[in-house]
PDB file of C-alpha atoms in Angstrom:
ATOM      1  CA  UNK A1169      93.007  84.827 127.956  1.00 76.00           C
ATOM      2  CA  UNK A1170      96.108  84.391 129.838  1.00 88.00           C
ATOM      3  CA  UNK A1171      99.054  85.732 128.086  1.00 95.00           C
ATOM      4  CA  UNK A1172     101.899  83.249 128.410  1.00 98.00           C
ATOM      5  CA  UNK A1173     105.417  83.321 128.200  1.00 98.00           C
ATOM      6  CA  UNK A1174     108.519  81.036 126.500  1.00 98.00           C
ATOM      7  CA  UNK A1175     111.712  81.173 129.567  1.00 98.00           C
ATOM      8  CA  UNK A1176     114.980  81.195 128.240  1.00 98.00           C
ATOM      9  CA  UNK A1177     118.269  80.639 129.950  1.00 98.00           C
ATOM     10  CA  UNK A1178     121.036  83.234 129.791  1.00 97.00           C
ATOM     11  CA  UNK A1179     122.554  82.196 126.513  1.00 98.00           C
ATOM     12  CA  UNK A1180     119.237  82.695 124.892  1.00 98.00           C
ATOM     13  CA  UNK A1181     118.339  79.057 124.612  1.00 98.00           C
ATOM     14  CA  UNK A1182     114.664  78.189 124.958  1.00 98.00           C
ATOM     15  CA  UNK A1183     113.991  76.338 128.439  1.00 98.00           C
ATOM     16  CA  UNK A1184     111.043  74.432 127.577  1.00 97.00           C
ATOM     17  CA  UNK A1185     109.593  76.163 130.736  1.00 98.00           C
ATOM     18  CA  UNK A1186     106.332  78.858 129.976  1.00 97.00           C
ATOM     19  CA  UNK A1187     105.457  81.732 132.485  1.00 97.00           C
ATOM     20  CA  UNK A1188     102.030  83.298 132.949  1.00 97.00           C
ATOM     21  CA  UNK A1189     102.747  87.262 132.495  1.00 95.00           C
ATOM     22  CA  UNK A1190     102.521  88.963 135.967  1.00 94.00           C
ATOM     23  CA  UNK A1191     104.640  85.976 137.511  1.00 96.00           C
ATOM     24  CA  UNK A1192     107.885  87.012 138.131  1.00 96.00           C
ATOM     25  CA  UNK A1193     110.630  85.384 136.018  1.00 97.00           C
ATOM     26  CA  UNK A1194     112.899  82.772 138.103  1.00 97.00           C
ATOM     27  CA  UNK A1195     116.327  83.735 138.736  1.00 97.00           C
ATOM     28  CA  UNK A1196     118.470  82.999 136.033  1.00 97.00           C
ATOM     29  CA  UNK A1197     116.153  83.133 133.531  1.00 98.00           C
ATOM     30  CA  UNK A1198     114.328  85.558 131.021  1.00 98.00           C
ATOM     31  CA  UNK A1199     111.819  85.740 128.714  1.00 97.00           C
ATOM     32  CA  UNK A1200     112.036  87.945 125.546  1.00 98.00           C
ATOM     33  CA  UNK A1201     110.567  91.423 124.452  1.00 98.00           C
ATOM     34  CA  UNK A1202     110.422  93.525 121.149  1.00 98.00           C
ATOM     35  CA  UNK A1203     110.147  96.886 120.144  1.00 97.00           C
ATOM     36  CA  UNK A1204     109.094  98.001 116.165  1.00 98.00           C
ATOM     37  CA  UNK A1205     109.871 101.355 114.567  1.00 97.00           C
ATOM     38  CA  UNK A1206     108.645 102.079 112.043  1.00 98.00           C
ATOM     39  CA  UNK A1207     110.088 104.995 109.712  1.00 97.00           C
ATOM     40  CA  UNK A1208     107.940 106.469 106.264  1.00 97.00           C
ATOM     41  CA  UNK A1209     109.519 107.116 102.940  1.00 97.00           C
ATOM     42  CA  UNK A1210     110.166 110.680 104.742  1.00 97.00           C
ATOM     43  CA  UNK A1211     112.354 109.521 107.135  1.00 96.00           C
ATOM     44  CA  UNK A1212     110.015 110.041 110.176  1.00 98.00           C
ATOM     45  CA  UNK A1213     109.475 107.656 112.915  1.00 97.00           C
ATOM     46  CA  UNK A1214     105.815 106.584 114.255  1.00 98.00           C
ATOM     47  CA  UNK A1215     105.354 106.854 118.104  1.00 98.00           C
ATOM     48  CA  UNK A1216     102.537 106.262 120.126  1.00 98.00           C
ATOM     49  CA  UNK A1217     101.387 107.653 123.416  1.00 98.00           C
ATOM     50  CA  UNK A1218     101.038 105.394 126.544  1.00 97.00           C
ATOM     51  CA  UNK A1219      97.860 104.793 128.310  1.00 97.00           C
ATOM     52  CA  UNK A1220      97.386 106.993 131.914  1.00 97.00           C
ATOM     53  CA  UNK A1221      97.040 103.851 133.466  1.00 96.00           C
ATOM     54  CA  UNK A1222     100.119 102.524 133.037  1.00 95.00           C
ATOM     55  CA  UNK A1223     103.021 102.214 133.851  1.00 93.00           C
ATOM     56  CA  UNK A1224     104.897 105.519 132.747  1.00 95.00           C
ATOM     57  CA  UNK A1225     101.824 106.957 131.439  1.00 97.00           C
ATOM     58  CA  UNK A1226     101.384 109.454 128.862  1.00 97.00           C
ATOM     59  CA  UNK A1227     104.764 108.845 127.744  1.00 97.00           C
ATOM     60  CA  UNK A1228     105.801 108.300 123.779  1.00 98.00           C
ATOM     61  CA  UNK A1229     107.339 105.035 122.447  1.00 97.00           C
ATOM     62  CA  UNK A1230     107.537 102.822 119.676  1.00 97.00           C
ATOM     63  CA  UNK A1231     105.389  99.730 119.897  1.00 97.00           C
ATOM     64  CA  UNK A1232     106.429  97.040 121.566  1.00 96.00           C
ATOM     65  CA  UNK A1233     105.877  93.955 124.358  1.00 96.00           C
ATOM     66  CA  UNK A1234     106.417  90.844 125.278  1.00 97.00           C
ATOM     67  CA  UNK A1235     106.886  87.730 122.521  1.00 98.00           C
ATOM     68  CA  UNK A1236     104.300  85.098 123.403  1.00 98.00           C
ATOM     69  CA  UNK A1237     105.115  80.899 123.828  1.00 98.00           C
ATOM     70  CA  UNK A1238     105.709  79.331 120.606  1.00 97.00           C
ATOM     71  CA  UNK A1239     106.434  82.894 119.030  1.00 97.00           C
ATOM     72  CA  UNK A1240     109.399  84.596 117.979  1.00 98.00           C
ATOM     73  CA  UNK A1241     111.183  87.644 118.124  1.00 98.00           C
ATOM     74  CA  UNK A1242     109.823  89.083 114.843  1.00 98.00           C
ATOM     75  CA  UNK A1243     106.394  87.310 114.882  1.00 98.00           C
ATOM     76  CA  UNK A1244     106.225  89.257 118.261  1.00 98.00           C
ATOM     77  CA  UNK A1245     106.433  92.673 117.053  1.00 98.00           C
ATOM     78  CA  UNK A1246     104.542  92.469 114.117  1.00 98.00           C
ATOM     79  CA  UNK A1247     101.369  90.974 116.352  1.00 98.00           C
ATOM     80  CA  UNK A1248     102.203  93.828 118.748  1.00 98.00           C
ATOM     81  CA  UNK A1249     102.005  96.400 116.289  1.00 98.00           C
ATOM     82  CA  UNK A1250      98.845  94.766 114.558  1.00 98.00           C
ATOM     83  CA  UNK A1251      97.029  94.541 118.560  1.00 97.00           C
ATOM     84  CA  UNK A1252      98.199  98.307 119.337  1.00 97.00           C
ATOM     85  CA  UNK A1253      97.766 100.315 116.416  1.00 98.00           C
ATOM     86  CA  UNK A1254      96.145  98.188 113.759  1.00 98.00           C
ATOM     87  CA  UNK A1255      98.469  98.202 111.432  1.00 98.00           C
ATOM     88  CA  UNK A1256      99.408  95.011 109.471  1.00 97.00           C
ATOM     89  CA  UNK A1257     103.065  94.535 108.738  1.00 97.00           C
ATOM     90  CA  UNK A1258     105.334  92.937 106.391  1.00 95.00           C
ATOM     91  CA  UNK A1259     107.854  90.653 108.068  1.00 95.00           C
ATOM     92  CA  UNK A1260     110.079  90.350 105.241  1.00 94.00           C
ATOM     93  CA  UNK A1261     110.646  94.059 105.303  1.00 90.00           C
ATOM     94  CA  UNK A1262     111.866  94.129 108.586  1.00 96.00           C
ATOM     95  CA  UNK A1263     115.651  94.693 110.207  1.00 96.00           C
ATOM     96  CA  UNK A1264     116.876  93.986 113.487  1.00 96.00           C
ATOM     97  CA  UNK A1265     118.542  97.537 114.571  1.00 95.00           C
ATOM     98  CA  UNK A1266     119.089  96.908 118.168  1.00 95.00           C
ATOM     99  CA  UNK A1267     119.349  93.863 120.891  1.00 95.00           C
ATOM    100  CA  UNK A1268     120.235  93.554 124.210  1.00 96.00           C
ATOM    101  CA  UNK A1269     120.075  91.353 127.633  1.00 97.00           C
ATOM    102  CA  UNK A1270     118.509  93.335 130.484  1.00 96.00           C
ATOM    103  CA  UNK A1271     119.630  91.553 133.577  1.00 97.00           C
ATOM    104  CA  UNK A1272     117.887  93.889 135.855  1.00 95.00           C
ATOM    105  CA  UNK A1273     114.632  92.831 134.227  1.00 96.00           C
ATOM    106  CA  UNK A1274     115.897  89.803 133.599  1.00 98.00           C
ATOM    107  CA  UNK A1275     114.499  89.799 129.540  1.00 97.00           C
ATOM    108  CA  UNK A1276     116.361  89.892 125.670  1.00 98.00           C
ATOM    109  CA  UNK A1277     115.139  93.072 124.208  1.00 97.00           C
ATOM    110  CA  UNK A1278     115.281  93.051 120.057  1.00 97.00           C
ATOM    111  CA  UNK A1279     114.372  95.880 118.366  1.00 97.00           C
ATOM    112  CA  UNK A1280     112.852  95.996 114.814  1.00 97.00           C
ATOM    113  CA  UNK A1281     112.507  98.425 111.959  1.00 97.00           C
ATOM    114  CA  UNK A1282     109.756  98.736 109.508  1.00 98.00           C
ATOM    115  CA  UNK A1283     109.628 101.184 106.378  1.00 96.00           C
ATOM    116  CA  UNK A1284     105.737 101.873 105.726  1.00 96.00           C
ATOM    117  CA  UNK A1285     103.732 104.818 104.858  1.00 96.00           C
ATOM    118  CA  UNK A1286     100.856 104.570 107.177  1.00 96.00           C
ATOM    119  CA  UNK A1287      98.264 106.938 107.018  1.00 96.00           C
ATOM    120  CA  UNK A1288      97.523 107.865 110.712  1.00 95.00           C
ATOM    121  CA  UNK A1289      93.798 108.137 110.087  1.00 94.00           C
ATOM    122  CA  UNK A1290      93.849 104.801 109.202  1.00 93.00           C
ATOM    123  CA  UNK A1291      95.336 103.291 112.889  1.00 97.00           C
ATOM    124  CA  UNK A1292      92.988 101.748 115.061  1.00 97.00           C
ATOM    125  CA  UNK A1293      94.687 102.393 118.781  1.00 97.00           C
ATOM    126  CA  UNK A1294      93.801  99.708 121.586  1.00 97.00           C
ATOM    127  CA  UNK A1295      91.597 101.888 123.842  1.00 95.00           C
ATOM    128  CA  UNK A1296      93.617 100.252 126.688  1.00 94.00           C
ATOM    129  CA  UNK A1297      97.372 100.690 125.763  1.00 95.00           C
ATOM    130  CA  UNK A1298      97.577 103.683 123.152  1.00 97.00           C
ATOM    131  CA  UNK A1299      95.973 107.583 123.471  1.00 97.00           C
ATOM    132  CA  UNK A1300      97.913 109.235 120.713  1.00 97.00           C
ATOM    133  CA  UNK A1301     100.060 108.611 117.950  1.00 98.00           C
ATOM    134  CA  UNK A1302     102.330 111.004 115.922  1.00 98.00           C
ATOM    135  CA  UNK A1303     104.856 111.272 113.378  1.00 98.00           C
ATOM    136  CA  UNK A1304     108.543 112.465 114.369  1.00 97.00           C
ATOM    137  CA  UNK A1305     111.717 113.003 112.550  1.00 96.00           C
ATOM    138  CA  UNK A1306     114.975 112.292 113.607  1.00 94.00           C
ATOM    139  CA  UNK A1307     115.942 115.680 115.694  1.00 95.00           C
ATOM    140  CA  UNK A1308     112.269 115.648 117.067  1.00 96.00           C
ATOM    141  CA  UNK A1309     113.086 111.639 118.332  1.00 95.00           C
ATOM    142  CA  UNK A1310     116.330 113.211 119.902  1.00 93.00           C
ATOM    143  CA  UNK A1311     114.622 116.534 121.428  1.00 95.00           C
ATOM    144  CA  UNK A1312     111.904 113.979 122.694  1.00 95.00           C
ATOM    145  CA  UNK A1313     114.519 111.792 124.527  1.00 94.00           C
ATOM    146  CA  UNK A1314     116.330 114.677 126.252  1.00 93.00           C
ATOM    147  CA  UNK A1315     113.319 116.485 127.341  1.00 96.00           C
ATOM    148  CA  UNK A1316     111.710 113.095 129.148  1.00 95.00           C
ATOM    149  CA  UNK A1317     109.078 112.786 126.662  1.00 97.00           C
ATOM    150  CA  UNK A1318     109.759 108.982 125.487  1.00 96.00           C
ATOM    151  CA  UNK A1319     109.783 105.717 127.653  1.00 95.00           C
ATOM    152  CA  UNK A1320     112.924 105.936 129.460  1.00 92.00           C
ATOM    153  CA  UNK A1321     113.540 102.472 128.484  1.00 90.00           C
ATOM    154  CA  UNK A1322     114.314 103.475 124.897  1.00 91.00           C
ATOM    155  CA  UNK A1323     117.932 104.930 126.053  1.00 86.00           C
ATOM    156  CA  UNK A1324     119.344 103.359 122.761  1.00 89.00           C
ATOM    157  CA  UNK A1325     117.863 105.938 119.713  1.00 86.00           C
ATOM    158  CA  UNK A1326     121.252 107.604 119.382  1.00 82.00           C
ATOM    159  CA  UNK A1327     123.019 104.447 118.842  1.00 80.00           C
ATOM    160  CA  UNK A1328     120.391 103.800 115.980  1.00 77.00           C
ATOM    161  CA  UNK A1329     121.393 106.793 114.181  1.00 71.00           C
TER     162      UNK A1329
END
């Protein structure tokens, strides 16, 4: 099924205009993507390992992707988390930490928080995005980020702390 979508001008204003992922987004316009941490009752943060094939492989992150037409920001990262790891969610237990407008990739970035104990026997890891998932604690997130192990995209952890 072809994933599609919502364009939004550069005050963050739906367009009315959809996009088929893989097309490139018009000039002047962007489409929105989401990130979701999620942090246990012991104050560690849930990462998952990227897929070889992709892009940046083998690299940890926090779940994330694009926000699909007729979705929004939060309805976006808790169906990313759900596809990804299996995990189901509870909206109204979530924060927005962190958001930004990436001209150079020409997208709004929001970035969730989630407090759940998941049991990581329990997560069900799309074969075709995730290889590995781990717990980390705060000075592991920050050793992670200095030594190249995370998505170099997440370049805002120390402003979350």
């Amino acid at each position: 099924m072809l994933e599609m979508w919502d364009l939004y001008n550069g005050k963050r204003e739906k367009t009315g205009k959809v996009l088929p992922r893989g097309v490139p987004v018009p000039k002047g316009l962007y489409h929105l993507t989401v990130s979701a941490w999620i942090v246990n009752s012991q104050g560690q943060y849930l990462l998952s390992q990227r897929h070889p094939q992709k892009t940046y492989p083998l690299c940890w992150e926090c779940t994330g992707g694009s926000v699909l037409a007729g979705e929004d920001s939060l309805s976006g990262a808790v169906r990313e988390v759900k596809e990804e790891l299996g995990i189901i969610l509870n909206p109204f237990k979530a924060e927005m930490i962190y958001h930004t407008k990436r001209e150079d990739i020409q997208e709004f970035y929001d970035v969730w928080l989630f407090h759940a104990d998941v049991d990581i026997s329990e997560i069900t890891m799309q074969e075709t995005e995730v290889v590995g998932v781990q717990w980390v604690n705060r000075d592991g997130l920050i050793d992670m980020l200095h030594s190249g192990k995370l998505h170099p995209m997440i370049d805002y952890i120390e402003e979350m702390f």
